[in-house]
mmCIF file of C-alpha atoms in Angstrom:
data_model
loop_
_atom_site.group_PDB
_atom_site.id
_atom_site.type_symbol
_atom_site.label_atom_id
_atom_site.label_comp_id
_atom_site.label_asym_id
_atom_site.label_seq_id
_atom_site.Cartn_x
_atom_site.Cartn_y
_atom_site.Cartn_z
ATOM 1 C CA UNK A 1 34.424 -58.587 32.543
ATOM 2 C CA UNK A 2 30.980 -59.701 33.706
ATOM 3 C CA UNK A 3 29.254 -56.935 31.770
ATOM 4 C CA UNK A 4 30.877 -58.222 28.555
ATOM 5 C CA UNK A 5 29.675 -61.767 29.254
ATOM 6 C CA UNK A 6 26.152 -60.473 29.856
ATOM 7 C CA UNK A 7 26.228 -58.562 26.551
ATOM 8 C CA UNK A 8 27.392 -61.677 24.703
ATOM 9 C CA UNK A 9 24.484 -63.656 26.145
ATOM 10 C CA UNK A 10 22.015 -60.937 25.140
ATOM 11 C CA UNK A 11 23.456 -60.804 21.619
ATOM 12 C CA UNK A 12 23.093 -64.552 21.243
ATOM 13 C CA UNK A 13 19.422 -64.236 22.162
ATOM 14 C CA UNK A 14 18.769 -61.439 19.661
ATOM 15 C CA UNK A 15 19.988 -63.408 16.629
ATOM 16 C CA UNK A 16 17.247 -66.106 16.576
ATOM 17 C CA UNK A 17 14.612 -63.505 17.480
ATOM 18 C CA UNK A 18 15.686 -61.433 14.469
ATOM 19 C CA UNK A 19 15.453 -64.467 12.179
ATOM 20 C CA UNK A 20 11.962 -65.306 13.462
ATOM 21 C CA UNK A 21 10.917 -61.681 12.951
ATOM 22 C CA UNK A 22 12.142 -61.726 9.348
ATOM 23 C CA UNK A 23 10.350 -65.004 8.606
ATOM 24 C CA UNK A 24 7.093 -63.859 10.205
ATOM 25 C CA UNK A 25 7.052 -60.661 8.146
ATOM 26 C CA UNK A 26 7.821 -62.569 4.930
ATOM 27 C CA UNK A 27 4.961 -65.013 5.602
ATOM 28 C CA UNK A 28 2.573 -62.055 5.910
ATOM 29 C CA UNK A 29 3.019 -61.528 2.155
ATOM 30 C CA UNK A 30 1.265 -64.888 1.659
ATOM 31 C CA UNK A 31 -2.072 -64.514 3.491
ATOM 32 C CA UNK A 32 -3.544 -67.855 4.381
ATOM 33 C CA UNK A 33 -0.375 -69.472 3.059
ATOM 34 C CA UNK A 34 -1.281 -68.617 -0.543
ATOM 35 C CA UNK A 35 0.145 -66.299 -3.183
ATOM 36 C CA UNK A 36 -2.158 -63.297 -3.599
ATOM 37 C CA UNK A 37 -2.942 -62.079 -7.110
ATOM 38 C CA UNK A 38 -2.888 -58.358 -6.273
ATOM 39 C CA UNK A 39 -0.476 -56.764 -3.803
ATOM 40 C CA UNK A 40 -3.018 -54.004 -3.140
ATOM 41 C CA UNK A 41 -5.072 -56.609 -1.306
ATOM 42 C CA UNK A 42 -2.412 -56.982 1.382
ATOM 43 C CA UNK A 43 -2.842 -55.168 4.692
ATOM 44 C CA UNK A 44 -1.049 -51.824 4.781
ATOM 45 C CA UNK A 45 0.949 -52.792 7.861
ATOM 46 C CA UNK A 46 2.594 -55.665 5.967
ATOM 47 C CA UNK A 47 4.315 -53.053 3.784
ATOM 48 C CA UNK A 48 5.674 -51.215 6.813
ATOM 49 C CA UNK A 49 8.201 -54.077 7.199
ATOM 50 C CA UNK A 50 8.055 -54.071 10.985
ATOM 51 C CA UNK A 51 9.529 -57.557 11.234
ATOM 52 C CA UNK A 52 12.035 -57.139 8.399
ATOM 53 C CA UNK A 53 13.370 -53.707 9.335
ATOM 54 C CA UNK A 54 12.499 -53.180 12.993
ATOM 55 C CA UNK A 55 12.935 -56.640 14.510
ATOM 56 C CA UNK A 56 15.216 -57.901 11.748
ATOM 57 C CA UNK A 57 17.807 -55.696 10.051
ATOM 58 C CA UNK A 58 18.057 -53.025 12.764
ATOM 59 C CA UNK A 59 18.498 -55.766 15.371
ATOM 60 C CA UNK A 60 21.350 -57.569 13.590
ATOM 61 C CA UNK A 61 23.836 -54.744 14.234
ATOM 62 C CA UNK A 62 23.276 -54.544 18.013
ATOM 63 C CA UNK A 63 23.399 -58.346 18.213
ATOM 64 C CA UNK A 64 26.786 -58.494 16.457
ATOM 65 C CA UNK A 65 28.166 -55.698 18.637
ATOM 66 C CA UNK A 66 26.981 -57.478 21.799
ATOM 67 C CA UNK A 67 28.453 -60.801 20.673
ATOM 68 C CA UNK A 68 31.894 -59.326 20.024
ATOM 69 C CA UNK A 69 31.971 -57.181 23.122
ATOM 70 C CA UNK A 70 33.524 -59.578 25.625
ATOM 71 C CA UNK A 71 36.879 -59.788 23.850
ATOM 72 C CA UNK A 72 36.861 -56.271 22.425
ATOM 73 C CA UNK A 73 39.185 -53.793 24.135
ATOM 74 C CA UNK A 74 39.423 -51.332 21.210
ATOM 75 C CA UNK A 75 43.215 -51.776 21.445
ATOM 76 C CA UNK A 76 43.154 -49.904 24.743
ATOM 77 C CA UNK A 77 43.813 -46.187 25.109
ATOM 78 C CA UNK A 78 46.416 -44.161 26.974
ATOM 79 C CA UNK A 79 48.199 -47.433 27.647
ATOM 80 C CA UNK A 80 45.178 -48.760 29.542
ATOM 81 C CA UNK A 81 43.134 -51.666 28.163
ATOM 82 C CA UNK A 82 40.291 -50.930 30.594
ATOM 83 C CA UNK A 83 39.754 -47.582 28.910
ATOM 84 C CA UNK A 84 39.187 -49.327 25.577
ATOM 85 C CA UNK A 85 36.763 -51.782 27.151
ATOM 86 C CA UNK A 86 34.774 -48.935 28.640
ATOM 87 C CA UNK A 87 34.578 -47.256 25.247
ATOM 88 C CA UNK A 88 33.351 -50.541 23.733
ATOM 89 C CA UNK A 89 30.647 -50.792 26.401
ATOM 90 C CA UNK A 90 29.591 -47.205 25.705
ATOM 91 C CA UNK A 91 29.356 -48.022 21.986
ATOM 92 C CA UNK A 92 27.188 -51.031 22.792
ATOM 93 C CA UNK A 93 24.838 -48.719 24.715
ATOM 94 C CA UNK A 94 24.330 -46.615 21.579
ATOM 95 C CA UNK A 95 23.567 -49.717 19.500
ATOM 96 C CA UNK A 96 21.224 -50.949 22.241
ATOM 97 C CA UNK A 97 19.239 -47.706 21.955
ATOM 98 C CA UNK A 98 19.016 -48.278 18.187
ATOM 99 C CA UNK A 99 17.742 -51.775 18.962
ATOM 100 C CA UNK A 100 15.070 -50.382 21.289
ATOM 101 C CA UNK A 101 13.881 -48.037 18.536
ATOM 102 C CA UNK A 102 13.781 -50.816 15.935
ATOM 103 C CA UNK A 103 11.960 -53.256 18.188
ATOM 104 C CA UNK A 104 9.598 -50.498 19.299
ATOM 105 C CA UNK A 105 8.736 -49.765 15.681
ATOM 106 C CA UNK A 106 7.933 -53.433 15.035
ATOM 107 C CA UNK A 107 5.899 -53.615 18.255
ATOM 108 C CA UNK A 108 3.785 -50.565 17.360
ATOM 109 C CA UNK A 109 3.150 -51.712 13.774
ATOM 110 C CA UNK A 110 2.073 -55.139 15.032
ATOM 111 C CA UNK A 111 -0.210 -53.694 17.710
ATOM 112 C CA UNK A 112 -1.882 -51.365 15.203
ATOM 113 C CA UNK A 113 -2.422 -54.207 12.729
ATOM 114 C CA UNK A 114 -3.878 -56.534 15.363
ATOM 115 C CA UNK A 115 -6.321 -53.853 16.476
ATOM 116 C CA UNK A 116 -7.213 -52.937 12.893
ATOM 117 C CA UNK A 117 -7.580 -56.454 11.537
ATOM 118 C CA UNK A 118 -6.577 -57.738 8.094
ATOM 119 C CA UNK A 119 -7.539 -56.354 4.723
ATOM 120 C CA UNK A 120 -9.825 -58.778 2.903
ATOM 121 C CA UNK A 121 -12.724 -59.215 0.488
ATOM 122 C CA UNK A 122 -15.706 -58.210 2.590
ATOM 123 C CA UNK A 123 -18.981 -60.112 2.465
ATOM 124 C CA UNK A 124 -21.064 -57.029 3.345
ATOM 125 C CA UNK A 125 -20.392 -55.002 0.185
ATOM 126 C CA UNK A 126 -18.234 -57.313 -1.967
ATOM 127 C CA UNK A 127 -15.219 -54.985 -1.920
ATOM 128 C CA UNK A 128 -11.701 -55.146 -0.482
ATOM 129 C CA UNK A 129 -11.210 -53.329 2.795
ATOM 130 C CA UNK A 130 -11.100 -53.598 6.573
ATOM 131 C CA UNK A 131 -14.351 -55.061 7.971
ATOM 132 C CA UNK A 132 -13.420 -54.842 11.663
ATOM 133 C CA UNK A 133 -13.460 -51.892 14.040
ATOM 134 C CA UNK A 134 -11.267 -51.336 17.109
ATOM 135 C CA UNK A 135 -10.339 -54.993 17.488
ATOM 136 C CA UNK A 136 -13.925 -56.174 17.817
ATOM 137 C CA UNK A 137 -13.074 -59.425 16.035
ATOM 138 C CA UNK A 138 -10.568 -60.411 18.734
ATOM 139 C CA UNK A 139 -13.272 -61.387 21.194
ATOM 140 C CA UNK A 140 -15.783 -62.741 18.702
ATOM 141 C CA UNK A 141 -14.599 -65.289 16.148
ATOM 142 C CA UNK A 142 -18.044 -65.263 14.525
ATOM 143 C CA UNK A 143 -17.121 -61.913 12.987
ATOM 144 C CA UNK A 144 -14.313 -63.560 11.040
ATOM 145 C CA UNK A 145 -16.861 -64.667 8.458
ATOM 146 C CA UNK A 146 -16.942 -61.066 7.216
ATOM 147 C CA UNK A 147 -13.697 -61.884 5.416
ATOM 148 C CA UNK A 148 -14.391 -64.115 2.424
ATOM 149 C CA UNK A 149 -10.989 -63.946 0.749
ATOM 150 C CA UNK A 150 -8.172 -64.800 1.188
ATOM 151 C CA UNK A 151 -9.244 -67.856 3.113
ATOM 152 C CA UNK A 152 -8.016 -68.040 6.706
ATOM 153 C CA UNK A 153 -6.520 -64.549 6.432
ATOM 154 C CA UNK A 154 -7.809 -63.533 9.876
ATOM 155 C CA UNK A 155 -6.072 -66.254 11.938
ATOM 156 C CA UNK A 156 -3.032 -66.025 9.641
ATOM 157 C CA UNK A 157 -2.483 -62.310 10.188
ATOM 158 C CA UNK A 158 -3.461 -62.453 13.840
ATOM 159 C CA UNK A 159 -0.976 -65.235 14.568
ATOM 160 C CA UNK A 160 1.959 -63.706 12.694
ATOM 161 C CA UNK A 161 1.463 -60.173 13.978
ATOM 162 C CA UNK A 162 1.082 -61.558 17.500
ATOM 163 C CA UNK A 163 4.425 -63.324 17.067
ATOM 164 C CA UNK A 164 5.976 -60.050 15.889
ATOM 165 C CA UNK A 165 4.404 -58.252 18.849
ATOM 166 C CA UNK A 166 5.954 -60.710 21.312
ATOM 167 C CA UNK A 167 9.325 -60.667 19.537
ATOM 168 C CA UNK A 168 9.346 -56.859 19.589
ATOM 169 C CA UNK A 169 8.527 -56.780 23.298
ATOM 170 C CA UNK A 170 11.298 -59.270 24.149
ATOM 171 C CA UNK A 171 13.811 -57.365 22.015
ATOM 172 C CA UNK A 172 12.905 -54.101 23.734
ATOM 173 C CA UNK A 173 13.548 -55.722 27.120
ATOM 174 C CA UNK A 174 16.863 -57.242 25.984
ATOM 175 C CA UNK A 175 18.134 -53.977 24.508
ATOM 176 C CA UNK A 176 16.986 -52.027 27.570
ATOM 177 C CA UNK A 177 18.961 -54.440 29.755
ATOM 178 C CA UNK A 178 22.027 -53.810 27.596
ATOM 179 C CA UNK A 179 21.567 -50.046 27.917
ATOM 180 C CA UNK A 180 21.815 -50.454 31.687
ATOM 181 C CA UNK A 181 24.585 -53.048 31.371
ATOM 182 C CA UNK A 182 26.561 -50.828 28.997
ATOM 183 C CA UNK A 183 26.286 -47.794 31.241
ATOM 184 C CA UNK A 184 27.436 -49.834 34.223
ATOM 185 C CA UNK A 185 30.349 -51.214 32.209
ATOM 186 C CA UNK A 186 31.274 -47.701 31.150
ATOM 187 C CA UNK A 187 31.056 -46.025 34.539
ATOM 188 C CA UNK A 188 31.927 -48.601 37.183
ATOM 189 C CA UNK A 189 35.709 -48.097 36.782
ATOM 190 C CA UNK A 190 35.556 -44.419 35.943
ATOM 191 C CA UNK A 191 37.295 -43.330 39.190
ATOM 192 C CA UNK A 192 40.176 -45.670 38.333
ATOM 193 C CA UNK A 193 40.402 -44.092 34.888
ATOM 194 C CA UNK A 194 40.705 -40.635 36.397
ATOM 195 C CA UNK A 195 43.457 -41.845 38.737
ATOM 196 C CA UNK A 196 45.380 -43.361 35.836
ATOM 197 C CA UNK A 197 44.925 -40.202 33.799
ATOM 198 C CA UNK A 198 46.138 -38.100 36.720
ATOM 199 C CA UNK A 199 49.219 -40.277 37.091
ATOM 200 C CA UNK A 200 49.971 -40.084 33.368
ATOM 201 C CA UNK A 201 49.528 -36.294 33.323
ATOM 202 C CA UNK A 202 51.685 -35.962 36.431
ATOM 203 C CA UNK A 203 54.517 -37.999 34.917
ATOM 204 C CA UNK A 204 54.451 -35.893 31.756
ATOM 205 C CA UNK A 205 54.546 -32.695 33.778
ATOM 206 C CA UNK A 206 57.482 -34.047 35.827
ATOM 207 C CA UNK A 207 59.410 -34.920 32.641
ATOM 208 C CA UNK A 208 58.826 -31.431 31.235
ATOM 209 C CA UNK A 209 60.108 -29.803 34.420
ATOM 210 C CA UNK A 210 63.248 -31.919 34.272
#
């Protein structure tokens, strides 16, 4: 089944992306590569676990389903293996939708954080907060000096959240492809299924009449 082979390929791609998403989110807990003395000084979006939950945990389940799809016939049904394969493809479509939601969550959290900028010790008023407005720091690196501590927190957060943004976008595309692939795998032999069902029902009716 070509649709099963496609799903297996997509699942194999999701696994490393999920691992990278997990690692990127974990590194965000160490701004500038250093252990922070107060967790309240971390950006709020770090605690939303976009990479751990959205691009990580929620993506593992679709990936495993996709990987095992090619050889999964659900033991067949009504004496027809193809029926079981179609059910497996339909199940993969449901998990692909879950994957789209998880990756979308990670993508949105990352986009919001990039636009908002990191939480840091601000040079203007010597307090912890968000010194940037509407992503103004993205086009002007001179503004980065507004963040005194943690050191290098601006490029650190920008790099990691950008990685999560890209990972989320790729995962959305992969899962969307599997939604289409799963629907095609479910429906492309549907007329054959109805013919087989009609034959089976006809044989049963014939036996009852005899």
